[in-house]
XYZ file of C-alpha atoms in Angstrom:
336
model
C 27.659 -1.053 -25.069
C 27.852 -3.851 -22.549
C 25.591 -6.793 -23.246
C 22.544 -7.247 -21.061
C 23.822 -10.667 -20.023
C 27.078 -9.281 -18.608
C 25.463 -6.314 -16.878
C 21.810 -7.026 -16.150
C 21.672 -4.883 -12.993
C 22.595 -1.319 -13.906
C 21.197 0.667 -10.947
C 21.888 0.577 -7.234
C 18.820 -0.477 -5.224
C 19.601 2.374 -2.831
C 19.753 5.193 -5.383
C 17.428 6.917 -7.824
C 17.486 4.879 -11.082
C 19.455 6.675 -13.801
C 19.300 4.091 -16.601
C 17.080 1.308 -17.850
C 16.907 -1.416 -20.462
C 14.664 -0.546 -23.389
C 12.943 -3.495 -25.057
C 11.441 -3.379 -28.524
C 10.596 -6.975 -29.437
C 11.644 -10.517 -28.621
C 14.089 -10.723 -31.540
C 15.960 -7.456 -30.901
C 18.512 -7.116 -28.080
C 17.480 -4.537 -25.460
C 19.244 -1.179 -25.396
C 20.709 0.464 -22.326
C 19.370 4.029 -22.263
C 19.608 6.994 -19.921
C 16.795 7.961 -17.592
C 14.293 6.168 -15.431
C 11.766 3.885 -17.064
C 8.283 5.386 -17.216
C 5.636 3.757 -15.065
C 3.264 1.736 -17.196
C 2.124 -1.708 -18.184
C 2.349 -4.093 -21.114
C -0.835 -5.200 -22.833
C -0.345 -8.596 -24.427
C -2.133 -9.774 -27.538
C -4.413 -12.710 -26.634
C -4.291 -13.797 -30.280
C -0.511 -14.257 -30.295
C 0.459 -17.758 -31.455
C 3.512 -17.729 -29.181
C 2.518 -15.759 -26.069
C 5.969 -16.113 -24.497
C 7.414 -14.154 -27.435
C 4.775 -11.434 -27.309
C 6.388 -8.341 -25.752
C 3.033 -6.592 -25.584
C 2.252 -2.933 -26.171
C 3.548 -0.515 -23.547
C 0.901 1.749 -22.060
C 2.200 4.478 -19.723
C 0.295 5.474 -16.589
C 0.187 9.296 -16.861
C -1.002 9.867 -13.285
C 1.828 7.847 -11.714
C 4.435 9.538 -13.889
C 3.009 12.966 -13.021
C 3.104 12.170 -9.287
C 6.692 10.959 -9.595
C 7.704 14.283 -11.142
C 5.996 16.265 -8.375
C 7.575 14.131 -5.643
C 11.021 14.472 -7.265
C 10.673 18.265 -7.283
C 9.384 18.280 -3.700
C 12.269 16.067 -2.546
C 14.855 18.270 -4.250
C 13.340 21.324 -2.536
C 13.793 19.745 0.909
C 10.213 18.539 1.513
C 8.463 21.892 2.086
C 5.181 21.914 3.995
C 5.692 18.846 6.198
C 5.558 18.634 9.988
C 8.645 18.638 12.179
C 8.049 14.990 13.071
C 7.823 13.957 9.419
C 11.003 15.888 8.657
C 12.827 14.108 11.483
C 11.646 10.704 10.251
C 12.677 11.357 6.642
C 16.131 12.506 7.776
C 16.474 9.425 9.980
C 15.455 7.065 7.174
C 18.015 8.588 4.814
C 20.931 8.991 7.237
C 23.677 7.088 5.411
C 26.324 7.736 8.059
C 24.454 6.362 11.062
C 22.215 3.768 9.415
C 23.461 0.173 9.525
C 20.712 -1.136 7.224
C 19.840 1.286 4.451
C 16.367 1.328 2.978
C 15.886 0.677 -0.728
C 15.099 3.680 -2.898
C 11.706 2.169 -3.760
C 10.846 1.999 -0.038
C 11.836 5.616 0.532
C 9.944 6.760 -2.562
C 6.831 4.822 -1.515
C 6.613 6.496 1.891
C 7.618 9.864 0.422
C 4.736 9.649 -2.042
C 2.188 8.830 0.654
C 3.495 11.692 2.783
C 3.305 14.045 -0.206
C -0.299 13.047 -0.882
C -1.329 13.654 2.740
C 0.804 16.569 3.942
C 1.339 18.901 0.997
C -1.291 21.607 0.410
C -3.959 21.133 -2.241
C -2.296 23.761 -4.437
C 0.703 21.435 -4.867
C -1.570 18.648 -6.092
C -3.377 20.588 -8.806
C -4.065 18.241 -11.701
C -3.557 15.130 -9.541
C -6.935 13.406 -9.553
C -6.769 9.954 -7.974
C -9.900 8.096 -8.973
C -11.700 6.228 -6.227
C -13.179 2.758 -6.460
C -16.759 3.912 -5.997
C -16.721 3.694 -2.203
C -17.072 6.475 0.362
C -13.586 6.344 1.894
C -10.245 7.251 0.324
C -7.920 4.486 -0.839
C -4.268 5.067 -1.810
C -2.314 2.202 -3.341
C 1.442 1.591 -3.186
C 2.742 -0.939 -5.685
C 5.927 -2.607 -4.486
C 7.307 -5.638 -6.287
C 7.657 -8.879 -4.359
C 10.862 -8.865 -2.334
C 11.227 -5.095 -2.075
C 10.095 -4.964 1.553
C 6.565 -3.596 1.648
C 6.087 -4.687 5.278
C 8.933 -2.350 6.241
C 7.134 0.469 4.412
C 4.013 -0.384 6.425
C 6.083 0.052 9.603
C 7.341 3.416 8.311
C 3.743 4.404 7.545
C 2.516 3.447 11.007
C 5.376 5.305 12.695
C 4.706 8.416 10.584
C 0.973 8.379 11.352
C 1.146 7.525 15.052
C 4.013 9.793 16.106
C 2.511 12.748 14.262
C -0.860 12.141 15.925
C 0.693 11.890 19.392
C 2.775 15.020 18.812
C 0.004 17.038 17.160
C -3.238 15.602 18.672
C -5.464 18.153 16.927
C -4.098 17.426 13.433
C -6.861 15.473 11.697
C -4.569 14.095 8.995
C -3.115 11.532 11.380
C -4.310 8.691 13.602
C -2.782 6.403 16.200
C -5.411 3.708 15.597
C -4.257 1.328 12.874
C -6.305 -1.587 11.530
C -4.293 -3.983 9.340
C -6.139 -6.521 7.175
C -4.298 -9.614 5.942
C -5.215 -11.939 3.038
C -4.739 -15.154 5.071
C -3.687 -16.489 8.458
C -0.062 -17.090 7.444
C 0.418 -13.493 6.366
C -1.377 -12.281 9.482
C 1.216 -14.034 11.627
C 4.049 -12.504 9.596
C 2.557 -9.051 10.046
C 2.897 -9.303 13.834
C 6.217 -7.493 13.323
C 4.082 -4.338 12.973
C 3.124 -4.526 16.647
C 5.469 -2.085 18.460
C 5.532 -4.220 21.607
C 6.594 -7.442 19.803
C 10.108 -8.684 20.616
C 11.219 -8.729 16.960
C 9.201 -5.777 15.720
C 10.337 -4.037 12.537
C 10.606 -0.622 14.201
C 13.617 -1.870 16.147
C 14.879 -4.466 13.640
C 15.115 -1.884 10.849
C 15.703 1.209 12.990
C 12.520 2.849 11.708
C 12.150 5.311 14.571
C 14.879 7.497 16.102
C 15.460 6.977 19.812
C 14.060 10.414 20.636
C 10.660 9.457 19.172
C 10.457 5.761 20.095
C 8.457 6.297 23.294
C 5.691 8.071 21.379
C 5.241 4.998 19.204
C 4.178 3.019 22.276
C 0.864 4.894 22.150
C -0.013 3.178 18.880
C -2.977 0.838 18.801
C -2.346 -1.687 16.042
C -4.894 -4.435 15.350
C -4.080 -7.115 12.763
C -6.853 -9.409 11.531
C -7.465 -11.768 8.653
C -10.125 -10.651 6.156
C -12.407 -13.461 7.353
C -12.983 -11.414 10.516
C -14.932 -8.937 8.368
C -17.706 -11.447 7.591
C -21.221 -10.807 8.837
C -24.580 -12.530 8.648
C -26.828 -10.989 6.006
C -30.628 -11.140 6.163
C -30.537 -13.959 3.626
C -28.040 -15.943 5.718
C -30.090 -15.465 8.873
C -33.259 -16.675 7.170
C -31.509 -19.928 6.215
C -30.360 -20.599 9.776
C -32.031 -23.438 11.610
C -31.198 -21.835 14.931
C -33.954 -20.345 17.064
C -31.800 -17.213 17.460
C -32.696 -15.009 14.492
C -32.198 -11.515 15.899
C -31.470 -9.914 12.531
C -28.478 -8.217 10.978
C -26.201 -6.454 13.447
C -25.998 -2.682 13.302
C -22.825 -1.099 11.942
C -21.800 -0.069 15.459
C -22.289 -3.604 16.820
C -20.400 -4.975 13.827
C -17.510 -2.562 14.488
C -17.331 -3.704 18.112
C -17.053 -7.329 16.979
C -14.318 -6.606 14.444
C -12.289 -3.923 16.221
C -12.799 -4.664 19.914
C -11.486 -1.780 22.039
C -10.554 0.168 18.914
C -14.284 0.445 18.118
C -14.383 3.460 20.421
C -11.959 5.339 18.184
C -12.950 7.565 15.299
C -11.133 8.097 12.002
C -8.929 5.027 11.931
C -6.195 4.183 9.460
C -6.651 0.966 7.468
C -3.768 -0.926 5.852
C -4.673 -3.671 3.393
C -1.899 -6.157 2.657
C -2.060 -7.825 -0.773
C -4.885 -5.425 -1.451
C -5.513 -6.753 -4.965
C -7.852 -9.187 -3.195
C -9.945 -6.261 -1.934
C -11.541 -5.013 -5.135
C -14.981 -3.495 -5.370
C -17.560 -5.015 -7.696
C -19.213 -1.993 -9.245
C -22.924 -2.011 -10.046
C -23.596 -3.205 -13.574
C -20.064 -4.477 -14.133
C -19.428 -7.909 -15.620
C -16.157 -9.650 -14.781
C -15.487 -12.939 -16.503
C -13.084 -15.667 -15.513
C -13.141 -14.917 -11.788
C -13.905 -17.724 -9.353
C -16.902 -17.409 -7.058
C -14.763 -17.619 -3.908
C -12.579 -14.725 -5.142
C -15.659 -12.570 -5.669
C -16.927 -13.543 -2.234
C -13.619 -12.596 -0.593
C -13.536 -9.236 -2.353
C -17.150 -8.489 -1.421
C -16.665 -9.356 2.247
C -13.344 -7.504 2.506
C -14.501 -4.242 0.928
C -18.042 -4.497 2.266
C -16.715 -4.937 5.788
C -14.575 -1.824 5.461
C -17.643 0.063 4.215
C -19.457 -0.875 7.423
C -16.493 0.160 9.584
C -16.362 3.479 7.761
C -20.019 4.112 8.543
C -19.463 3.350 12.227
C -15.963 4.685 12.900
C -14.866 6.676 9.897
C -11.840 5.527 7.898
C -9.444 8.453 7.666
C -7.395 6.862 4.863
C -7.081 3.316 3.574
C -3.537 2.478 2.434
C -3.372 -0.470 0.037
C -0.173 -2.439 -0.583
C 0.193 -4.887 -3.427
C 2.642 -6.250 -5.973
C -0.159 -6.695 -8.531
C -2.674 -3.838 -8.207
C -4.696 -4.559 -11.334
C -8.352 -5.353 -11.702
C -9.311 -9.039 -12.014
C -9.258 -10.382 -15.552
C -6.571 -7.941 -16.710
C -3.945 -9.137 -19.193
C -1.485 -6.442 -18.201
C 2.027 -6.773 -16.784
C 3.461 -3.802 -14.897
C 6.846 -2.206 -15.376
C 8.346 -0.322 -12.434
């Protein structure tokens, strides 16, 4: 067996992983074993005297592993049940002969999984129960490690949604109205590559859309805003104002017009949250320790604002992207 030091990387980033390093403890060398590593996380012992030597206890995530198995089987069968547009996009993304810049396997699997969750019939998802966060709209989270190109996956997602909607206007699973929420102004600027009309947009830079479908993407309406744009004046805030103007809390429809502008006329929009671990819902009666007040405020405004938009416009699906999709205060470390 080769040592880990001489052969740390044992899988191609462009192929399905066939091996992984198996760790047992900090004093035992890892073993190179066949098969993909199960999705899960490590729970560290807070009582450990030397935390850096604490490997933690591995806890698998049964739902993720079950979805992976279903998607693998679906992929091997040639993606049954999808639309013609989706089929064309998947073939384009995986065309090794014509593609100058290949997508990573994790990027392909991420978009495949979202497609599987939306397009396959309910009978194919028997036993797949994705728990919500207590809100009234559906949220689906894609975990992609830092550096694996989640913004490219967002571009693939937008292309898949918009082109399907334009091609099949009566298909309620898709939308051409995309609202992207960023965690700060710097990230918001970086996400401008998701605007199809931008000079250096990712659809062209990474050849996301085949030439035959590119014109349909121009019908996309993509709005990118920082989470601060979701703030609103509550009754308590208005009461504290010294201004003479105290007209009361805006209605959900008025709030939607302020946040979405022209897109406020659309129904059933798609929401994409970048670094969505900031957008967590504080459930009634829950007690979360060790979280700063400004982090709680951000989460409340972010999720609360989306709740108001859902009441006014209807959120078809909210797609969350994050490298660290765990609840605040967790002592868990994920393994891909």
